[in-house]
mmCIF file of C-alpha atoms in Angstrom:
data_model
loop_
_atom_site.group_PDB
_atom_site.id
_atom_site.type_symbol
_atom_site.label_atom_id
_atom_site.label_comp_id
_atom_site.label_asym_id
_atom_site.label_seq_id
_atom_site.Cartn_x
_atom_site.Cartn_y
_atom_site.Cartn_z
ATOM 1 C CA MET A 1 -1.836 2.940 32.241
ATOM 2 C CA ALA A 2 -3.274 2.974 28.934
ATOM 3 C CA GLN A 3 -3.012 6.219 26.716
ATOM 4 C CA PRO A 4 -6.301 8.362 26.643
ATOM 5 C CA MET A 5 -7.868 7.887 23.584
ATOM 6 C CA ALA A 6 -6.786 11.812 22.254
ATOM 7 C CA GLN A 7 -3.663 11.055 22.642
ATOM 8 C CA GLN A 8 -3.905 7.803 20.889
ATOM 9 C CA MET A 9 -5.036 9.497 17.601
ATOM 10 C CA VAL A 10 -2.238 12.073 18.156
ATOM 11 C CA GLU A 11 0.509 9.406 18.108
ATOM 12 C CA LEU A 12 -1.749 7.413 14.806
ATOM 13 C CA LEU A 13 -1.288 10.968 13.192
ATOM 14 C CA ARG A 14 2.731 11.864 14.501
ATOM 15 C CA GLY A 15 3.495 7.894 12.930
ATOM 16 C CA SER A 16 2.257 8.724 9.187
ATOM 17 C CA ALA A 17 5.525 10.126 7.435
ATOM 18 C CA LEU A 18 2.866 13.606 5.879
ATOM 19 C CA LEU A 19 2.318 14.367 9.205
ATOM 20 C CA ASP A 20 4.935 14.045 11.188
ATOM 21 C CA SER A 21 6.637 17.820 10.310
ATOM 22 C CA LEU A 22 3.583 19.112 12.015
ATOM 23 C CA PRO A 23 3.656 20.509 15.752
ATOM 24 C CA ASP A 24 1.712 19.008 18.409
ATOM 25 C CA ALA A 25 -0.477 21.584 18.761
ATOM 26 C CA GLU A 26 -1.564 21.045 14.652
ATOM 27 C CA LEU A 27 -1.692 17.270 15.572
ATOM 28 C CA ARG A 28 -3.806 17.376 18.700
ATOM 29 C CA GLU A 29 -6.080 19.773 16.549
ATOM 30 C CA LEU A 30 -5.956 17.259 13.510
ATOM 31 C CA ALA A 31 -7.004 14.636 16.040
ATOM 32 C CA SER A 32 -10.228 16.462 17.360
ATOM 33 C CA ARG A 33 -11.837 16.372 14.227
ATOM 34 C CA VAL A 34 -11.102 13.272 12.668
ATOM 35 C CA HIS A 35 -13.465 10.423 11.812
ATOM 36 C CA ARG A 36 -13.102 7.096 12.392
ATOM 37 C CA SER A 37 -14.207 3.731 10.661
ATOM 38 C CA HIS A 38 -14.503 0.246 10.314
ATOM 39 C CA TYR A 39 -14.821 -2.331 7.536
ATOM 40 C CA GLN A 40 -15.130 -6.072 6.848
ATOM 41 C CA SER A 41 -12.455 -7.654 4.310
ATOM 42 C CA GLY A 42 -14.072 -6.715 1.372
ATOM 43 C CA GLU A 43 -16.012 -4.273 2.281
ATOM 44 C CA THR A 44 -15.335 -0.581 -0.297
ATOM 45 C CA ILE A 45 -14.279 1.996 1.289
ATOM 46 C CA PHE A 46 -15.055 4.177 -2.027
ATOM 47 C CA ARG A 47 -15.051 4.142 -5.859
ATOM 48 C CA LYS A 48 -13.268 5.511 -8.499
ATOM 49 C CA GLY A 49 -15.566 8.776 -9.411
ATOM 50 C CA ASP A 50 -16.883 8.682 -5.461
ATOM 51 C CA GLU A 51 -16.568 12.731 -4.525
ATOM 52 C CA GLY A 52 -13.528 13.340 -2.845
ATOM 53 C CA THR A 53 -14.155 15.028 0.815
ATOM 54 C CA GLY A 54 -10.674 14.120 2.198
ATOM 55 C CA MET A 55 -7.854 11.950 2.935
ATOM 56 C CA MET A 56 -7.575 8.558 4.919
ATOM 57 C CA VAL A 57 -4.713 7.113 7.679
ATOM 58 C CA VAL A 58 -4.895 3.595 8.109
ATOM 59 C CA ALA A 59 -4.925 2.951 11.635
ATOM 60 C CA SER A 60 -5.075 -0.972 11.357
ATOM 61 C CA GLY A 61 -5.601 -3.528 8.545
ATOM 62 C CA ARG A 62 -4.949 -3.261 5.147
ATOM 63 C CA VAL A 63 -6.691 -1.148 2.022
ATOM 64 C CA LYS A 64 -6.146 -2.308 -1.524
ATOM 65 C CA ILE A 65 -6.060 0.983 -4.427
ATOM 66 C CA GLY A 66 -7.196 -0.502 -7.284
ATOM 67 C CA SER A 67 -9.065 0.034 -10.719
ATOM 68 C CA VAL A 68 -11.432 -2.239 -12.549
ATOM 69 C CA GLY A 69 -11.257 -2.093 -16.701
ATOM 70 C CA ALA A 70 -14.137 -2.491 -19.483
ATOM 71 C CA SER A 71 -13.730 -6.071 -19.243
ATOM 72 C CA GLY A 72 -14.207 -6.577 -15.155
ATOM 73 C CA SER A 73 -10.779 -7.545 -14.487
ATOM 74 C CA GLU A 74 -8.979 -5.426 -11.996
ATOM 75 C CA ILE A 75 -5.911 -4.189 -10.995
ATOM 76 C CA ILE A 76 -4.092 -3.393 -8.003
ATOM 77 C CA LEU A 77 -2.186 -0.071 -8.375
ATOM 78 C CA ASN A 78 -1.286 0.296 -4.231
ATOM 79 C CA VAL A 79 -1.350 -1.257 -0.846
ATOM 80 C CA MET A 80 -1.799 0.685 1.792
ATOM 81 C CA GLU A 81 -0.318 -0.575 5.228
ATOM 82 C CA PRO A 82 -0.943 0.980 9.021
ATOM 83 C CA GLY A 83 0.310 4.688 8.852
ATOM 84 C CA GLN A 84 0.077 4.835 5.136
ATOM 85 C CA VAL A 85 -2.220 7.432 3.841
ATOM 86 C CA PHE A 86 -4.097 7.657 0.799
ATOM 87 C CA GLY A 87 -6.609 9.710 -0.962
ATOM 88 C CA GLU A 88 -4.858 12.444 -0.984
ATOM 89 C CA MET A 89 -5.059 13.627 -3.478
ATOM 90 C CA ALA A 90 -9.329 14.918 -3.406
ATOM 91 C CA LEU A 91 -7.556 16.652 -0.337
ATOM 92 C CA ILE A 92 -5.293 18.642 -2.344
ATOM 93 C CA ASP A 93 -7.939 19.519 -5.501
ATOM 94 C CA GLY A 94 -11.332 18.313 -4.295
ATOM 95 C CA GLU A 95 -11.485 16.021 -7.245
ATOM 96 C CA PRO A 96 -13.452 12.712 -7.699
ATOM 97 C CA ARG A 97 -11.776 9.467 -6.420
ATOM 98 C CA SER A 98 -9.338 8.316 -9.308
ATOM 99 C CA ALA A 99 -9.727 4.653 -7.916
ATOM 100 C CA ASP A 100 -11.140 2.233 -5.761
ATOM 101 C CA ALA A 101 -10.419 1.534 -2.219
ATOM 102 C CA VAL A 102 -11.261 -1.334 -1.064
ATOM 103 C CA ALA A 103 -10.666 -3.438 2.666
ATOM 104 C CA ALA A 104 -8.218 -5.885 2.029
ATOM 105 C CA GLN A 105 -8.848 -7.633 5.529
ATOM 106 C CA GLU A 106 -10.787 -6.585 8.633
ATOM 107 C CA THR A 107 -9.603 -2.228 8.592
ATOM 108 C CA GLU A 108 -10.193 0.918 11.106
ATOM 109 C CA LEU A 109 -9.391 4.394 9.379
ATOM 110 C CA VAL A 110 -9.032 7.259 10.578
ATOM 111 C CA THR A 111 -10.361 10.250 8.074
ATOM 112 C CA LEU A 112 -9.415 13.838 7.534
ATOM 113 C CA LEU A 113 -11.705 16.398 5.400
ATOM 114 C CA ARG A 114 -10.121 18.575 3.652
ATOM 115 C CA ARG A 115 -11.790 21.630 5.212
ATOM 116 C CA ASP A 116 -9.970 20.566 8.505
ATOM 117 C CA PHE A 117 -6.461 19.771 7.132
ATOM 118 C CA LEU A 118 -6.029 22.568 4.134
ATOM 119 C CA PRO A 119 -6.010 25.571 7.112
ATOM 120 C CA ILE A 120 -2.976 23.529 8.524
ATOM 121 C CA LEU A 121 -1.066 22.814 5.599
ATOM 122 C CA GLU A 122 -1.314 26.573 4.407
ATOM 123 C CA ARG A 123 0.518 27.504 7.846
ATOM 124 C CA HIS A 124 3.210 24.587 7.268
ATOM 125 C CA PRO A 125 5.146 24.438 4.585
ATOM 126 C CA GLY A 126 7.310 21.753 5.365
ATOM 127 C CA ALA A 127 4.234 19.551 5.102
ATOM 128 C CA ALA A 128 3.252 20.292 2.020
ATOM 129 C CA LEU A 129 6.491 19.436 1.060
ATOM 130 C CA ASP A 130 6.038 15.977 2.596
ATOM 131 C CA MET A 131 2.887 16.055 1.007
ATOM 132 C CA MET A 132 4.887 16.792 -2.486
ATOM 133 C CA VAL A 133 7.302 13.412 -1.593
ATOM 134 C CA VAL A 134 4.394 11.123 -1.092
ATOM 135 C CA LEU A 135 2.256 12.258 -4.224
ATOM 136 C CA SER A 136 5.718 11.764 -6.317
ATOM 137 C CA ARG A 137 6.278 8.589 -4.804
ATOM 138 C CA ARG A 138 2.943 7.345 -6.213
ATOM 139 C CA ILE A 139 3.521 8.778 -9.653
ATOM 140 C CA ARG A 140 6.684 6.910 -10.076
ATOM 141 C CA GLN A 141 5.013 3.624 -8.625
ATOM 142 C CA THR A 142 2.389 4.660 -11.078
ATOM 143 C CA THR A 143 5.072 4.729 -14.100
ATOM 144 C CA SER A 144 6.812 1.730 -12.726
ATOM 145 C CA PHE A 145 3.320 0.025 -13.321
ATOM 146 C CA VAL A 146 3.030 1.208 -16.804
ATOM 147 C CA GLU A 147 6.529 0.252 -17.846
ATOM 148 C CA ASP A 148 6.525 -3.091 -16.333
ATOM 149 C CA ALA A 149 3.368 -3.662 -18.594
ATOM 150 C CA ILE A 150 4.861 -2.580 -21.430
ATOM 151 C CA PHE A 151 7.811 -4.006 -21.312
ATOM 152 C CA LEU A 152 8.190 -6.954 -19.185
ATOM 153 C CA ASP A 153 7.458 -10.267 -19.515
ATOM 154 C CA VAL A 154 5.614 -12.766 -16.718
ATOM 155 C CA ALA A 155 8.708 -13.538 -14.957
ATOM 156 C CA ARG A 156 10.457 -10.225 -14.561
ATOM 157 C CA ARG A 157 7.224 -8.683 -13.687
ATOM 158 C CA LEU A 158 6.654 -11.244 -11.191
ATOM 159 C CA LEU A 159 10.093 -11.021 -9.956
ATOM 160 C CA ASN A 160 9.834 -7.054 -9.222
ATOM 161 C CA ARG A 161 6.711 -7.846 -7.776
ATOM 162 C CA VAL A 162 9.013 -10.004 -5.028
ATOM 163 C CA GLU A 163 11.197 -8.205 -4.799
ATOM 164 C CA HIS A 164 9.029 -5.125 -3.181
ATOM 165 C CA LEU A 165 7.964 -7.528 -1.006
ATOM 166 C CA VAL A 166 10.907 -8.352 -0.097
ATOM 167 C CA ASN A 167 11.700 -4.877 0.605
ATOM 168 C CA GLU A 168 7.844 -4.397 2.406
ATOM 169 C CA TYR A 169 7.642 -7.430 4.441
ATOM 170 C CA GLY A 170 10.628 -10.044 4.362
ATOM 171 C CA GLN A 171 12.462 -11.679 7.415
ATOM 172 C CA ARG A 172 15.723 -12.907 7.347
ATOM 173 C CA HIS A 173 16.633 -16.094 8.605
ATOM 174 C CA PRO A 174 20.041 -15.117 10.469
ATOM 175 C CA ASP A 175 21.729 -18.626 9.863
ATOM 176 C CA THR A 176 20.364 -19.405 6.494
ATOM 177 C CA GLY A 177 19.946 -16.448 5.168
ATOM 178 C CA ALA A 178 16.341 -17.277 3.142
ATOM 179 C CA VAL A 179 13.964 -14.550 3.545
ATOM 180 C CA ARG A 180 10.207 -15.271 4.761
ATOM 181 C CA ILE A 181 7.419 -13.128 3.063
ATOM 182 C CA GLU A 182 4.414 -13.060 5.275
ATOM 183 C CA HIS A 183 2.403 -10.715 2.825
ATOM 184 C CA GLY A 184 -1.038 -12.303 3.512
ATOM 185 C CA PHE A 185 -2.260 -11.603 -0.179
ATOM 186 C CA THR A 186 -3.828 -14.187 -1.943
ATOM 187 C CA GLN A 187 -2.595 -15.439 -6.043
ATOM 188 C CA GLN A 188 -5.267 -13.424 -7.734
ATOM 189 C CA ASP A 189 -4.323 -10.273 -5.389
ATOM 190 C CA LEU A 190 -0.562 -11.241 -6.644
ATOM 191 C CA ALA A 191 -2.008 -11.156 -10.088
ATOM 192 C CA ASP A 192 -3.697 -8.403 -9.969
ATOM 193 C CA SER A 193 -0.515 -6.110 -8.741
ATOM 194 C CA VAL A 194 1.278 -6.974 -11.435
ATOM 195 C CA GLY A 195 -1.491 -7.275 -14.159
ATOM 196 C CA LEU A 196 -1.945 -10.790 -14.791
ATOM 197 C CA THR A 197 -3.924 -13.735 -14.498
ATOM 198 C CA ARG A 198 -4.152 -15.818 -11.729
ATOM 199 C CA VAL A 199 -3.088 -18.895 -13.797
ATOM 200 C CA SER A 200 0.239 -17.127 -14.897
ATOM 201 C CA ILE A 201 0.864 -16.025 -11.567
ATOM 202 C CA ASN A 202 0.757 -19.694 -10.334
ATOM 203 C CA ARG A 203 2.153 -21.368 -13.023
ATOM 204 C CA GLN A 204 5.221 -19.143 -12.628
ATOM 205 C CA LEU A 205 4.803 -19.390 -9.230
ATOM 206 C CA SER A 206 5.073 -23.379 -9.303
ATOM 207 C CA ALA A 207 8.246 -22.987 -11.910
ATOM 208 C CA TRP A 208 10.008 -21.374 -9.306
ATOM 209 C CA GLU A 209 9.666 -23.637 -6.939
ATOM 210 C CA GLU A 210 10.254 -26.670 -8.882
ATOM 211 C CA LYS A 211 13.748 -25.229 -9.119
ATOM 212 C CA GLY A 212 14.021 -24.491 -5.198
ATOM 213 C CA LEU A 213 14.286 -20.919 -5.749
ATOM 214 C CA ILE A 214 11.222 -20.054 -3.690
ATOM 215 C CA ARG A 215 8.774 -22.444 -1.249
ATOM 216 C CA LYS A 216 5.176 -21.217 -0.926
ATOM 217 C CA GLY A 217 2.141 -21.423 0.933
ATOM 218 C CA ARG A 218 -1.173 -19.284 1.736
ATOM 219 C CA GLY A 219 -0.194 -15.822 2.568
ATOM 220 C CA TRP A 220 3.525 -16.675 2.286
ATOM 221 C CA LEU A 221 6.817 -16.807 0.307
ATOM 222 C CA GLU A 222 10.163 -17.835 1.093
ATOM 223 C CA VAL A 223 12.608 -17.080 -0.773
ATOM 224 C CA PRO A 224 15.932 -19.084 -0.047
ATOM 225 C CA ASP A 225 18.493 -17.217 -2.017
ATOM 226 C CA LEU A 226 17.148 -13.532 -3.818
ATOM 227 C CA ALA A 227 20.550 -13.216 -5.790
ATOM 228 C CA ALA A 228 19.882 -16.671 -7.305
ATOM 229 C CA LEU A 229 16.149 -16.330 -8.493
ATOM 230 C CA ASP A 230 17.333 -12.663 -9.389
ATOM 231 C CA ASP A 231 20.163 -14.358 -11.763
ATOM 232 C CA HIS A 232 17.617 -17.023 -12.878
ATOM 233 C CA VAL A 233 15.100 -14.322 -13.936
ATOM 234 C CA ARG A 234 17.294 -11.988 -15.408
ATOM 235 C CA GLY A 235 20.014 -14.185 -16.848
#
């Protein structure tokens, strides 16, 4: 028998690292106040500078968080998967959005408004600590991105991204040890996520493929030996 919709919403909220410390009663209260919304692939969720009224939980799909520079080039700062939250900065300070959010595929979101969540946060210090952890993780990711952009060449920046994708999406073959990454990104997405051009990313991936260090296709990447790729790039 299918779960009632309210209970499904409670389970969705509990699946978020930011909300899983809340008691069931508080989760049920939040679940009764959330707003659900659907977006098609490529549809804008919010723009940098828009009013920040609350945070969002990804129920299904994928969301790109990024920013567009003065030249028109896009930089992807983060990619949010089901169960992850974004827009939490606005939840705390109520300030305008600091980046753009765009649906990377058909996506369903659940929005928690600031006025509904802050009273619960005040009653549960544990949830406030969880939010601090989420915010700290975001700051570390941004710092790492900036450091890579300043100090690393194309190959090392792309290697860092590949290693991140391995951790997020990698499936290791039990016999060969090869790691297949069903990431679903275009080469433009990969380029935007490391602050490079699509041409430079394609050139580097092709060079690795010629050496047998990777295999690639539309939306997937396979690394036969991650240590060998690491040694090649760093050594």
